[in-house]
PDB file of C-alpha atoms in Angstrom:
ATOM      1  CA  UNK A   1       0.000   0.000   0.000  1.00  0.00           C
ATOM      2  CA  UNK A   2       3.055   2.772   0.447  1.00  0.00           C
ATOM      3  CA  UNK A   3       4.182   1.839  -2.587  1.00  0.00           C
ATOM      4  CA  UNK A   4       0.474   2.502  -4.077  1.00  0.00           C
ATOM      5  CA  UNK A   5       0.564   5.763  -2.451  1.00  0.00           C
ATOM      6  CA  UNK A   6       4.051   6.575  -3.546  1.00  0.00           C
ATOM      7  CA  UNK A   7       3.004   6.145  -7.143  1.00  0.00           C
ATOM      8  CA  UNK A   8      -0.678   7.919  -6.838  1.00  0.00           C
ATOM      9  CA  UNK A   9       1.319  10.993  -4.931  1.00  0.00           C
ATOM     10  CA  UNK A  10       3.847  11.127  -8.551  1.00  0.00           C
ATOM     11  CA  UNK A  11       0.811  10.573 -10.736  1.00  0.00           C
ATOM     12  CA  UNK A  12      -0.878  13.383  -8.284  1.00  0.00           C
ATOM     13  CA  UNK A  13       2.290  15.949  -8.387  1.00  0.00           C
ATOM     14  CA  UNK A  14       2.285  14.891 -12.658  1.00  0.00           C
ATOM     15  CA  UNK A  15      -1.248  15.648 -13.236  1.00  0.00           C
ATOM     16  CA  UNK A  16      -0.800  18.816 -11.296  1.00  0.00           C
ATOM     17  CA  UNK A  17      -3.019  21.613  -8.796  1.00  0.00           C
ATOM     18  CA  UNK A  18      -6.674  21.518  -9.250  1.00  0.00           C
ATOM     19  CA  UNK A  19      -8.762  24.236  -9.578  1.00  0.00           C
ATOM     20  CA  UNK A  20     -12.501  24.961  -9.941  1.00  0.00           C
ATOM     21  CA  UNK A  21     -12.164  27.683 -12.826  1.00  0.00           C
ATOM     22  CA  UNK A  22     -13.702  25.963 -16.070  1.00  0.00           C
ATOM     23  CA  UNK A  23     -13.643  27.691 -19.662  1.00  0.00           C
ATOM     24  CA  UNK A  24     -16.974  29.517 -20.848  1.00  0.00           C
ATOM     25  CA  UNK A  25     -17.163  27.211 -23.671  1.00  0.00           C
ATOM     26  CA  UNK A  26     -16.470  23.381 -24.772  1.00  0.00           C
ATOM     27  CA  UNK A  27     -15.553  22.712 -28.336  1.00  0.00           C
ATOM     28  CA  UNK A  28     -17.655  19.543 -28.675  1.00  0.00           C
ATOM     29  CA  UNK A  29     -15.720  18.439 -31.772  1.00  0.00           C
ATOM     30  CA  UNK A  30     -12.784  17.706 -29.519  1.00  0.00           C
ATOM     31  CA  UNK A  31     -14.343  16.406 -26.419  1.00  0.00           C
ATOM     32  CA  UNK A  32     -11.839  13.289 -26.464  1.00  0.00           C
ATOM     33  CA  UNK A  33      -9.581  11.427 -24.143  1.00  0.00           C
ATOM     34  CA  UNK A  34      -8.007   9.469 -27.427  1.00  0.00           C
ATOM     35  CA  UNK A  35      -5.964  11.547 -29.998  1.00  0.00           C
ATOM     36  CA  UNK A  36      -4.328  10.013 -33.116  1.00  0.00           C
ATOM     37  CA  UNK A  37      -0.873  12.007 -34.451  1.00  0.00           C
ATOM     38  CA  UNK A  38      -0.211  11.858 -37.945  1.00  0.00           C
ATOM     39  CA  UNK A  39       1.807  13.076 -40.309  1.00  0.00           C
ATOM     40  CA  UNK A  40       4.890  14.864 -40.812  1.00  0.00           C
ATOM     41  CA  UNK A  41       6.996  11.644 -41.753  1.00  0.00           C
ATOM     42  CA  UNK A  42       5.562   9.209 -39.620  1.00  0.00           C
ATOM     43  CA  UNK A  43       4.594   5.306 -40.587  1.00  0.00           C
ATOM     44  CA  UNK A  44       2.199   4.783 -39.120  1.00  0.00           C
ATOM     45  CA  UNK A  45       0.002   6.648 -36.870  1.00  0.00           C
ATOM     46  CA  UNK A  46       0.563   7.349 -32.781  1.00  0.00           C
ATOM     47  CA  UNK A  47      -2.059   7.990 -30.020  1.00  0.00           C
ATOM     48  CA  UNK A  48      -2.051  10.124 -27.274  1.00  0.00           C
ATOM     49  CA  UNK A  49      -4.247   9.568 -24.215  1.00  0.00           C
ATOM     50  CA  UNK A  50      -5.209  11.985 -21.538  1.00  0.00           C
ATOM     51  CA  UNK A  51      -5.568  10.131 -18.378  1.00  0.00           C
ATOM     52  CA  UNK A  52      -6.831  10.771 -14.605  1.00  0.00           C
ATOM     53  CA  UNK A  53      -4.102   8.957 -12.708  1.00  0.00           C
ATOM     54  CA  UNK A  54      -5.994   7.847  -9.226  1.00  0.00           C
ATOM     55  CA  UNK A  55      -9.473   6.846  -9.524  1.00  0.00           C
ATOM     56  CA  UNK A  56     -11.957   5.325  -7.050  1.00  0.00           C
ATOM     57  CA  UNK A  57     -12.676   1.075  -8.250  1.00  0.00           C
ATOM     58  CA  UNK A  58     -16.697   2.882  -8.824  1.00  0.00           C
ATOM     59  CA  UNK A  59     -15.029   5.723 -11.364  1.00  0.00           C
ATOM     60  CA  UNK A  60     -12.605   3.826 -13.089  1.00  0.00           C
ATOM     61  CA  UNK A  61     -13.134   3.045 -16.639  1.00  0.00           C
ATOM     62  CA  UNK A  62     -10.571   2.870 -19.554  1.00  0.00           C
ATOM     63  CA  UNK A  63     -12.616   3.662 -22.503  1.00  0.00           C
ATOM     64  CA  UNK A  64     -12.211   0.615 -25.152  1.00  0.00           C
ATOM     65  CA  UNK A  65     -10.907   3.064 -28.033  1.00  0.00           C
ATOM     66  CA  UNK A  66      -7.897   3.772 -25.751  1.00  0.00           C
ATOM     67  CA  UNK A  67      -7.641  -0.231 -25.419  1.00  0.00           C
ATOM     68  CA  UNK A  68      -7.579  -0.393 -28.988  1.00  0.00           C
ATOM     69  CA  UNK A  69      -5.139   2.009 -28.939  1.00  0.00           C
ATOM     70  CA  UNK A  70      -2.633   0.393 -27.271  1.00  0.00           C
ATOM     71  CA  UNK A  71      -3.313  -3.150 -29.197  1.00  0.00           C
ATOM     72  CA  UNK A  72      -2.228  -0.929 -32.432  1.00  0.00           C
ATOM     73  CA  UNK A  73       0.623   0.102 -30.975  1.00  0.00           C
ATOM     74  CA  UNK A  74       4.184  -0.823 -31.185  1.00  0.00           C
ATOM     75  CA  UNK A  75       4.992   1.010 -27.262  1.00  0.00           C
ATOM     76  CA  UNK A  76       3.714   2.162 -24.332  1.00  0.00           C
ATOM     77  CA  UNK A  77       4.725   5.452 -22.985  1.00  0.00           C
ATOM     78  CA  UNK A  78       4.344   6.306 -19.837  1.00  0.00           C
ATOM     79  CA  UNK A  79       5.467  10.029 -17.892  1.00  0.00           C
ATOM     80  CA  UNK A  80       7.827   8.268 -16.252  1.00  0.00           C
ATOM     81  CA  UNK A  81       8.864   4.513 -17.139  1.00  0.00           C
ATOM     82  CA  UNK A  82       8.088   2.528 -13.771  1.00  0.00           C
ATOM     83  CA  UNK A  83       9.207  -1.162 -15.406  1.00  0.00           C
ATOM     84  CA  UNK A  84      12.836   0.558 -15.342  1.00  0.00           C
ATOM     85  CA  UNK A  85      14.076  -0.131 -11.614  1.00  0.00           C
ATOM     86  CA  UNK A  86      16.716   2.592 -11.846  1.00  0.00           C
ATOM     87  CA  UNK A  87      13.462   4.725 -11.963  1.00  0.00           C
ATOM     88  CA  UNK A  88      11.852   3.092  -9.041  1.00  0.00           C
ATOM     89  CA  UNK A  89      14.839   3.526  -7.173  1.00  0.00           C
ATOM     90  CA  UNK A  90      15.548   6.973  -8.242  1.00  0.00           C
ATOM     91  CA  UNK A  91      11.047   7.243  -6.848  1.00  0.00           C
ATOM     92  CA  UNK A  92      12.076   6.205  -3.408  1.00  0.00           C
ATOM     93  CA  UNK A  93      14.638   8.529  -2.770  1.00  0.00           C
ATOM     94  CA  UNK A  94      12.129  11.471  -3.888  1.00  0.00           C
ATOM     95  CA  UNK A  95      10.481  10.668  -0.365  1.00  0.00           C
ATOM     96  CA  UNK A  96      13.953  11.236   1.446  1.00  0.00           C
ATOM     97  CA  UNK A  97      15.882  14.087   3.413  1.00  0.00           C
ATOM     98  CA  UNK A  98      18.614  15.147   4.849  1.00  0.00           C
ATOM     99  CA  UNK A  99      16.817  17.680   6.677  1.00  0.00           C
ATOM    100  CA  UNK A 100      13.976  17.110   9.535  1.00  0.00           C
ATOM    101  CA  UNK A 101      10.886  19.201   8.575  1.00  0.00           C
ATOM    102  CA  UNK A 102      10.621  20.680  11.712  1.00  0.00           C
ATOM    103  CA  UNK A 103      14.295  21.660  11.193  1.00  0.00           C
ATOM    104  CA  UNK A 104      13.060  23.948   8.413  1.00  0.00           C
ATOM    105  CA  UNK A 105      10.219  25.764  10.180  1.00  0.00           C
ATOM    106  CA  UNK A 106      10.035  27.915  13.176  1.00  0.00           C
ATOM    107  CA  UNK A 107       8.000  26.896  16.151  1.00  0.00           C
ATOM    108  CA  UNK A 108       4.930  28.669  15.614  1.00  0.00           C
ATOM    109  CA  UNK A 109       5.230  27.061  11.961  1.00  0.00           C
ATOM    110  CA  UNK A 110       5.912  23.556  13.293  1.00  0.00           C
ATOM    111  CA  UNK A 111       2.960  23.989  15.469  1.00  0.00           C
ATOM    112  CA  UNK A 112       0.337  25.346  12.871  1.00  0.00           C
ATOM    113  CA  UNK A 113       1.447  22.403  10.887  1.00  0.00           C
ATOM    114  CA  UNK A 114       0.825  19.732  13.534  1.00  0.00           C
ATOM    115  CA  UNK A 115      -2.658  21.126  13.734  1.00  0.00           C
ATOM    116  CA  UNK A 116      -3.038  21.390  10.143  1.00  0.00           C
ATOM    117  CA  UNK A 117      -1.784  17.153   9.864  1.00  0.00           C
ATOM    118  CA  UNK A 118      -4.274  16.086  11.945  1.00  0.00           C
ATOM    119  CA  UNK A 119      -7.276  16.594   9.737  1.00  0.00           C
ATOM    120  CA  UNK A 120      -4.366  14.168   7.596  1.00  0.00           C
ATOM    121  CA  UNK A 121      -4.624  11.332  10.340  1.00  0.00           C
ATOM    122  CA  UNK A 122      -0.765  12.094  11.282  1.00  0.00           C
ATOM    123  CA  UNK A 123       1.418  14.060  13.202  1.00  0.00           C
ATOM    124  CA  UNK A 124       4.669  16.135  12.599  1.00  0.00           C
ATOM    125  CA  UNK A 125       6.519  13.561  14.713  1.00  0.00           C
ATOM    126  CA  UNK A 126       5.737  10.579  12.831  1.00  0.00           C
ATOM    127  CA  UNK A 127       6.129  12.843   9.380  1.00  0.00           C
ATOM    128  CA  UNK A 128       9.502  14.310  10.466  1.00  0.00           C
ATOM    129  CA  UNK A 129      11.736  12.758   8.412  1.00  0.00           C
ATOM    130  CA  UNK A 130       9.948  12.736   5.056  1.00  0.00           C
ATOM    131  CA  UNK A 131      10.677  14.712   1.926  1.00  0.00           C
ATOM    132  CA  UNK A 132       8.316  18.125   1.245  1.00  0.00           C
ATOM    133  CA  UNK A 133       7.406  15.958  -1.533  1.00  0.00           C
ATOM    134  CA  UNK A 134       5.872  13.391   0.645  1.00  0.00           C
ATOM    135  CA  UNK A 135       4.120  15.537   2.393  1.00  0.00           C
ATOM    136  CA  UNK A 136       2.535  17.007  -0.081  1.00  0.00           C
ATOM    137  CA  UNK A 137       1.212  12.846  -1.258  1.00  0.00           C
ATOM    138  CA  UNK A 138      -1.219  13.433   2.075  1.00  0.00           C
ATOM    139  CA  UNK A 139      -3.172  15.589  -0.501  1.00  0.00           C
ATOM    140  CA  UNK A 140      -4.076  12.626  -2.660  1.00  0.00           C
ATOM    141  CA  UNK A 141      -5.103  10.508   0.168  1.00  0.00           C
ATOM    142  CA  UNK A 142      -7.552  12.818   1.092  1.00  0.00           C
ATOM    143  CA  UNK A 143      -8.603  13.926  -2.201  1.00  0.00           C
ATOM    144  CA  UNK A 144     -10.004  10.712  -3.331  1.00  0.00           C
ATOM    145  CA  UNK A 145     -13.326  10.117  -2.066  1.00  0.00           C
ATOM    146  CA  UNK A 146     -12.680   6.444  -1.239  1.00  0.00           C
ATOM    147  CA  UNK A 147     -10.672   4.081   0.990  1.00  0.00           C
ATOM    148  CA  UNK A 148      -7.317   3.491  -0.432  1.00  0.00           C
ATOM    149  CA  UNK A 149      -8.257  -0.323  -1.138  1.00  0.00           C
ATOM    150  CA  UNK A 150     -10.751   1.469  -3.392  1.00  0.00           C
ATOM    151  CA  UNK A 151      -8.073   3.321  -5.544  1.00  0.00           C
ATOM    152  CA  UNK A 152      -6.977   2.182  -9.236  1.00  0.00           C
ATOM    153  CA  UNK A 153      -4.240   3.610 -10.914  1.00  0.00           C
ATOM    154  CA  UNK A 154      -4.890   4.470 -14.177  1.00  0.00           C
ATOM    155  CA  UNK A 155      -1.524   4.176 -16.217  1.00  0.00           C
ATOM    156  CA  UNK A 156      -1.020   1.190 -13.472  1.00  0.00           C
ATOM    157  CA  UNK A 157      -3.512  -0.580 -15.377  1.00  0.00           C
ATOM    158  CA  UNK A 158      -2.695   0.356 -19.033  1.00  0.00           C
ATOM    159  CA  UNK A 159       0.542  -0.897 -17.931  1.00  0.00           C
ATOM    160  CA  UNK A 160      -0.198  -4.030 -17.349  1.00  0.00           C
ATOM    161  CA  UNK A 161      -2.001  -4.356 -20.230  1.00  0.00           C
ATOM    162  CA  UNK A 162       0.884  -3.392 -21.795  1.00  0.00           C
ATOM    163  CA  UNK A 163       3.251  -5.699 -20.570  1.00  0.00           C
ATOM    164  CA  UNK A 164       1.012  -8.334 -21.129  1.00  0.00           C
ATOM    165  CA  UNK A 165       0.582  -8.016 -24.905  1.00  0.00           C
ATOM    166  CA  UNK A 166       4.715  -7.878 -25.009  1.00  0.00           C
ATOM    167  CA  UNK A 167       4.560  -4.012 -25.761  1.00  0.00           C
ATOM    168  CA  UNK A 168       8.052  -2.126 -25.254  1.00  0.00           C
ATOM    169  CA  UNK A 169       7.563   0.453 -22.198  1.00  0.00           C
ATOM    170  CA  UNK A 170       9.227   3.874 -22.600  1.00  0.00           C
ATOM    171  CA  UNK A 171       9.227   6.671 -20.396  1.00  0.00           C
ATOM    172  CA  UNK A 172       8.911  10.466 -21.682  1.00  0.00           C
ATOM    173  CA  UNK A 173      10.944  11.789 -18.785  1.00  0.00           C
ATOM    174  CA  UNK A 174      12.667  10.521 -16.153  1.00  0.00           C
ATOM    175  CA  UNK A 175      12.325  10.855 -12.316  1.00  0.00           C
ATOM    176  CA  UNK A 176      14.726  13.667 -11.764  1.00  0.00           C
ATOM    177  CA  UNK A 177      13.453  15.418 -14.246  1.00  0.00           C
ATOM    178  CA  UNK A 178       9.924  15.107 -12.549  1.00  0.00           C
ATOM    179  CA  UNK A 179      12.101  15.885  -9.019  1.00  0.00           C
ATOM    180  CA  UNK A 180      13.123  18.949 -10.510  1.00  0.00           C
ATOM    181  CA  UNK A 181      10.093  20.096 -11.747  1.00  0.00           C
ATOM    182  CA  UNK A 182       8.292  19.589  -8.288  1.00  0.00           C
ATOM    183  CA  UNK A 183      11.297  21.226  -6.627  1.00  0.00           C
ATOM    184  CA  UNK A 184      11.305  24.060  -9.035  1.00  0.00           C
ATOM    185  CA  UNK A 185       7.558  24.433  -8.022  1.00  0.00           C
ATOM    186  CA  UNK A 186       6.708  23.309  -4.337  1.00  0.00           C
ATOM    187  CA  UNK A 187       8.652  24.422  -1.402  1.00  0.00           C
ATOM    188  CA  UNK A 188       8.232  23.269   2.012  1.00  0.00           C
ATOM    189  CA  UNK A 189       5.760  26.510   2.634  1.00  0.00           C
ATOM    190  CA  UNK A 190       3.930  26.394  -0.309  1.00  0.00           C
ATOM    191  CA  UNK A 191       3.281  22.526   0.194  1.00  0.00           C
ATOM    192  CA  UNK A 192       2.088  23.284   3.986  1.00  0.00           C
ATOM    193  CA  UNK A 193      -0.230  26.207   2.184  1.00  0.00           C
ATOM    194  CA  UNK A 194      -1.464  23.451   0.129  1.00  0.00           C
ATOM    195  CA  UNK A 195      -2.332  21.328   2.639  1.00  0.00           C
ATOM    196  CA  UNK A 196      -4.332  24.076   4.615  1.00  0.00           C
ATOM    197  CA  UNK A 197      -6.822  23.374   1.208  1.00  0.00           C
ATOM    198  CA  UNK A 198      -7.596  20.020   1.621  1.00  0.00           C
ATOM    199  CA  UNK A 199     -11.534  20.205   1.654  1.00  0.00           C
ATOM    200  CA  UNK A 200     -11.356  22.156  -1.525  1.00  0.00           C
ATOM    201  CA  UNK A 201      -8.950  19.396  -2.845  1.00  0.00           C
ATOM    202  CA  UNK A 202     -11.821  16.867  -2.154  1.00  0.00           C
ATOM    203  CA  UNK A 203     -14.547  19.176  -3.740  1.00  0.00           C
ATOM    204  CA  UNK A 204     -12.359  19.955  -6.696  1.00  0.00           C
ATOM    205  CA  UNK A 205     -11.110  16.133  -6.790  1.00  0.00           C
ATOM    206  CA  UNK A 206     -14.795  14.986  -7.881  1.00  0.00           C
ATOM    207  CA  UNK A 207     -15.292  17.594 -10.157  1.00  0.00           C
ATOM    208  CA  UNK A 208     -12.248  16.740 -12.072  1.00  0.00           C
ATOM    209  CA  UNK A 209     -13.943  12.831 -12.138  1.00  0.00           C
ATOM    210  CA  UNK A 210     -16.849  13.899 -14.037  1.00  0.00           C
ATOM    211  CA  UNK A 211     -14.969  16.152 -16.595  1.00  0.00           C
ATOM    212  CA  UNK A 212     -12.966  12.992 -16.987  1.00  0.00           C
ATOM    213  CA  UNK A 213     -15.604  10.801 -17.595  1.00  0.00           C
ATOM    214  CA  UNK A 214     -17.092  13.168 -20.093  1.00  0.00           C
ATOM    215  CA  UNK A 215     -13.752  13.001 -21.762  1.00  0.00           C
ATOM    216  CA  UNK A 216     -14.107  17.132 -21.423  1.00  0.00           C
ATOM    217  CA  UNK A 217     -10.527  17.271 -21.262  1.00  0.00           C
ATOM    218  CA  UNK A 218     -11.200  21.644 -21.760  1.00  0.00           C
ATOM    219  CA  UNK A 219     -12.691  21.216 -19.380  1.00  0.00           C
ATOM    220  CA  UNK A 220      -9.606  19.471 -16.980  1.00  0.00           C
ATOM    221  CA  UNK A 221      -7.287  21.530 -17.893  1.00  0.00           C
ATOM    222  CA  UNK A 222      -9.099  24.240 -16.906  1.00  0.00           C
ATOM    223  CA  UNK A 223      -9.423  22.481 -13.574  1.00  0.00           C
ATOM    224  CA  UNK A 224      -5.934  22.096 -13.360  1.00  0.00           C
ATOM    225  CA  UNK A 225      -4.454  25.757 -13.383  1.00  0.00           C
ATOM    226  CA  UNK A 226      -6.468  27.755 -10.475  1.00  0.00           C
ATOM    227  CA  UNK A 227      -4.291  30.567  -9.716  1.00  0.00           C
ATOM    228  CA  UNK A 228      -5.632  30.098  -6.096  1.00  0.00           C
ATOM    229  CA  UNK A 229      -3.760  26.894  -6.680  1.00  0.00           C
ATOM    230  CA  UNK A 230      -0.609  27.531  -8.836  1.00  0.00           C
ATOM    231  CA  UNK A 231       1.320  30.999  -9.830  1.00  0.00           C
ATOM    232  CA  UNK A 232       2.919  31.432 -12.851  1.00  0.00           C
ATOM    233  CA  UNK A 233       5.613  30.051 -11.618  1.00  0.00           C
ATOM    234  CA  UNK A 234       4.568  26.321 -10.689  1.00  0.00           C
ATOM    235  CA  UNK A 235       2.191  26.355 -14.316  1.00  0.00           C
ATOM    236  CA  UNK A 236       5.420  26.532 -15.811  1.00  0.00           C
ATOM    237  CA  UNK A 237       7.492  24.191 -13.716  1.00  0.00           C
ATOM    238  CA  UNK A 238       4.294  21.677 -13.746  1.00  0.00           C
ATOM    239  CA  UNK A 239       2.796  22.041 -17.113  1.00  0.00           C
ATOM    240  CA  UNK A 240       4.599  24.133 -19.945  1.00  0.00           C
ATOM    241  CA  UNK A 241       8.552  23.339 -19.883  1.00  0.00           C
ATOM    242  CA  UNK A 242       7.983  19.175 -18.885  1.00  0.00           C
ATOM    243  CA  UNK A 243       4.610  19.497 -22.036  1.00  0.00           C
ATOM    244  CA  UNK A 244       7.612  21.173 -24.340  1.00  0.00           C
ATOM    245  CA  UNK A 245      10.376  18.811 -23.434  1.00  0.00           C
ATOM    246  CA  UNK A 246       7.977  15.892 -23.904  1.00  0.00           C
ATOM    247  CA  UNK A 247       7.156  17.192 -27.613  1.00  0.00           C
ATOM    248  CA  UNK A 248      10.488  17.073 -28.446  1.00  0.00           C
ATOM    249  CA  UNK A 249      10.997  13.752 -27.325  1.00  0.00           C
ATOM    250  CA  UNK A 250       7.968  12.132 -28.927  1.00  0.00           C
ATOM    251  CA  UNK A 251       8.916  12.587 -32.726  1.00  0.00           C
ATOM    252  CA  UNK A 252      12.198   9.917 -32.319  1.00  0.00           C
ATOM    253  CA  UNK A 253       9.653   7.641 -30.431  1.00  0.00           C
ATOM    254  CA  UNK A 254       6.775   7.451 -32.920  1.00  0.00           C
ATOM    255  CA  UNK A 255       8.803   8.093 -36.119  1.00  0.00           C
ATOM    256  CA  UNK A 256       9.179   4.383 -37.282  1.00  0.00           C
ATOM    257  CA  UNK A 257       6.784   2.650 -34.707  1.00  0.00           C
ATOM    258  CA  UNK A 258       3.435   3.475 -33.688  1.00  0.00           C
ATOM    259  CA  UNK A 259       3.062   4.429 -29.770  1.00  0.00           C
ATOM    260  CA  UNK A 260       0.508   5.196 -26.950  1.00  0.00           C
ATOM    261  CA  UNK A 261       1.620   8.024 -25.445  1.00  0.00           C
ATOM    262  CA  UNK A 262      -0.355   8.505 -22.229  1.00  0.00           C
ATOM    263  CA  UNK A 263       0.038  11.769 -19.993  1.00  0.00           C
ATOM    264  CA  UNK A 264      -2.440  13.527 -17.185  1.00  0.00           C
ATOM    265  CA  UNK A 265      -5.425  15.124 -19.298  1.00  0.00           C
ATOM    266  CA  UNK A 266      -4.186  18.418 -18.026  1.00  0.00           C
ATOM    267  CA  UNK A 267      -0.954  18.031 -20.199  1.00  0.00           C
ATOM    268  CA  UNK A 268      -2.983  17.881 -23.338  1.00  0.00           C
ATOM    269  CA  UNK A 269      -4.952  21.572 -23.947  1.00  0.00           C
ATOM    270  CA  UNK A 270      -4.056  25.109 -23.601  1.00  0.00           C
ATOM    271  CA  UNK A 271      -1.382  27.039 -25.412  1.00  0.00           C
ATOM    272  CA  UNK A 272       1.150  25.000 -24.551  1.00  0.00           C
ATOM    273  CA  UNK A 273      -0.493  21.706 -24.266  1.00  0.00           C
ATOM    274  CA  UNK A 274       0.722  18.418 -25.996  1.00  0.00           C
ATOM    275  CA  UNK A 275      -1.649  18.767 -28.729  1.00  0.00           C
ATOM    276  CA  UNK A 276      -1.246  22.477 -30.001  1.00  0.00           C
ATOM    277  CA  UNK A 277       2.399  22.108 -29.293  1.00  0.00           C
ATOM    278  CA  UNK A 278       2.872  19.010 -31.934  1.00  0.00           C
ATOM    279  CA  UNK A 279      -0.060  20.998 -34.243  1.00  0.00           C
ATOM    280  CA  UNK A 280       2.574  23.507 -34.757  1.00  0.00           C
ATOM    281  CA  UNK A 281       5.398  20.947 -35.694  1.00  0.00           C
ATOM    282  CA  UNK A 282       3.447  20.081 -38.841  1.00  0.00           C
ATOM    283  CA  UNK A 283       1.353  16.765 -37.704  1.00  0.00           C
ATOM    284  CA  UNK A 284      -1.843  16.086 -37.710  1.00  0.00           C
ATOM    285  CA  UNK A 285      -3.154  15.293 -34.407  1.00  0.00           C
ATOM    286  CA  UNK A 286      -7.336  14.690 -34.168  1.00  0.00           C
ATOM    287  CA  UNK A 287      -9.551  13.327 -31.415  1.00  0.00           C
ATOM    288  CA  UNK A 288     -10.760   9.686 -31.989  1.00  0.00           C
ATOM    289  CA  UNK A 289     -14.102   9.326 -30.991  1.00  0.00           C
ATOM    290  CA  UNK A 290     -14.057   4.887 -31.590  1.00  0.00           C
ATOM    291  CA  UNK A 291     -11.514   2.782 -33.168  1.00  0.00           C
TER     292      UNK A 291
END
């Protein structure tokens, strides 16, 4: 179960903040979780999927396009590739420190934050020793609206498949990278200041399943950049360098073999979203509505 939580706290910190300010209006031509790339020099066509990385058993459906999807397809490609154990190794020491947290704060802060972990079902004391970055996994464990032996994983489960049917598993960045980008983003005070928001979290959480499940991925990413949630700053660290560093990785991997790419739906819209960003390298890229 820690390792479950270790994953659904990366797939948390991947898909990014949450926020509760949707777009005036839904293109429903595009309402899709399934894209297909073409184009530009490639083969064969590529897919990109938009996913919702921890789900409740009652929410979690993988549309059968997207399974489709990944029978067509040569690879499987994942944020970060968790079949590699350098990765998973590299994962663990995310949660590491050589600093106490209560080292880092002054008493009155230490104190606040003790108060502030026990609507978490913890203390500082038995926290102490973690990572900012593990701290800030309590937010998925109370975002979910279900017990933890509820939860499914959603690229967990695509992977699987994956490695089932014999596909090769790539990864479009690798866990530093990610380390960086949370670093780059989340200090220790920002994380605590996220934590004070925990019943919005929840609130926000379940509005983010039904856009999901409407495949209303405008709609996500909308629900993804809150400025009451993320600055300028962390959209950038989260979203728009890792969304432009993936793009320039995914032309080698789909050039002579078809792939399913799948990335949090928040990665996929806005001006510098996966989609626009390949649009503007010459391929096609459309939303599949059945395969």
């Amino acid at each position: 179960m820690k390792n479950l939580v270790k994953l659904g706290f990366a797939a948390l910190l991947s898909m990014n903040t949450m926020t509760a300010k949707a777009q005036k209006s839904t293109p429903s031509n595009d309402n899709s979780l399934l894209w297909e790339v073409s184009g530009n020099g490639l083969s064969k066509p590529s897919y990109i999927t938009g996913t919702f990385h921890i789900l409740c058993s009652k929410d979690f459906e993988i549309k059968s396009k997207v399974l489709k999807a990944l029978e067509k397809s040569d690879n499987f490609v994942m944020e970060i590739n968790y079949t590699d154990p350098a990765e998973i190794k590299s994962l663990q020491k995310m949660y590491q420190t050589d600093k106490k947290i209560s080292e880092q704060l002054s008493p009155n802060e230490a104190k606040e934050l003790n108060t502030i972990l026990a609507d978490y079902g913890t203390d500082l004391k038995s926290i102490d020793s973690s990572s900012p970055q593990a701290l800030y996994a309590l937010l998925s464990t109370k975002a979910i609206p279900c017990p933890q032996t509820e939860i499914k994983l959603y690229e967990m489960e695509l992977l699987q498949k994956a490695i089932k049917d014999k596909k090769t598993i790539k990864g479009l960045e690798k866990v530093e990278d990610q380390l960086k980008s949370i670093n780059e983003a989340y200090n220790l005070r920002s994380t605590i200041t996220q934590l004070k928001m925990g019943k919005e979290y929840e609130i926000l959480f379940k509005q983010m399943i039904k856009a999901f499940k409407n495949e209303n991925i405008h709609l996500l990413y909308s629900l993804f950049k809150d400025e009451r949630f993320m600055n300028t700053q962390q959209e950038n660290a989260m979203l728009t360098n890792r969304n432009q560093n993936w793009v320039k990785a995914m032309p080698e991997i789909m050039k002579n073999q078809s792939s399913l790419f799948a990335v949090g739906g928040s990665h996929l819209m806005g001006e510098n979203g996966i989609i626009p960003l390949l649009q503007s390298k010459g391929y096609t890229v459309k939303p599949v509505s059945s395969l």
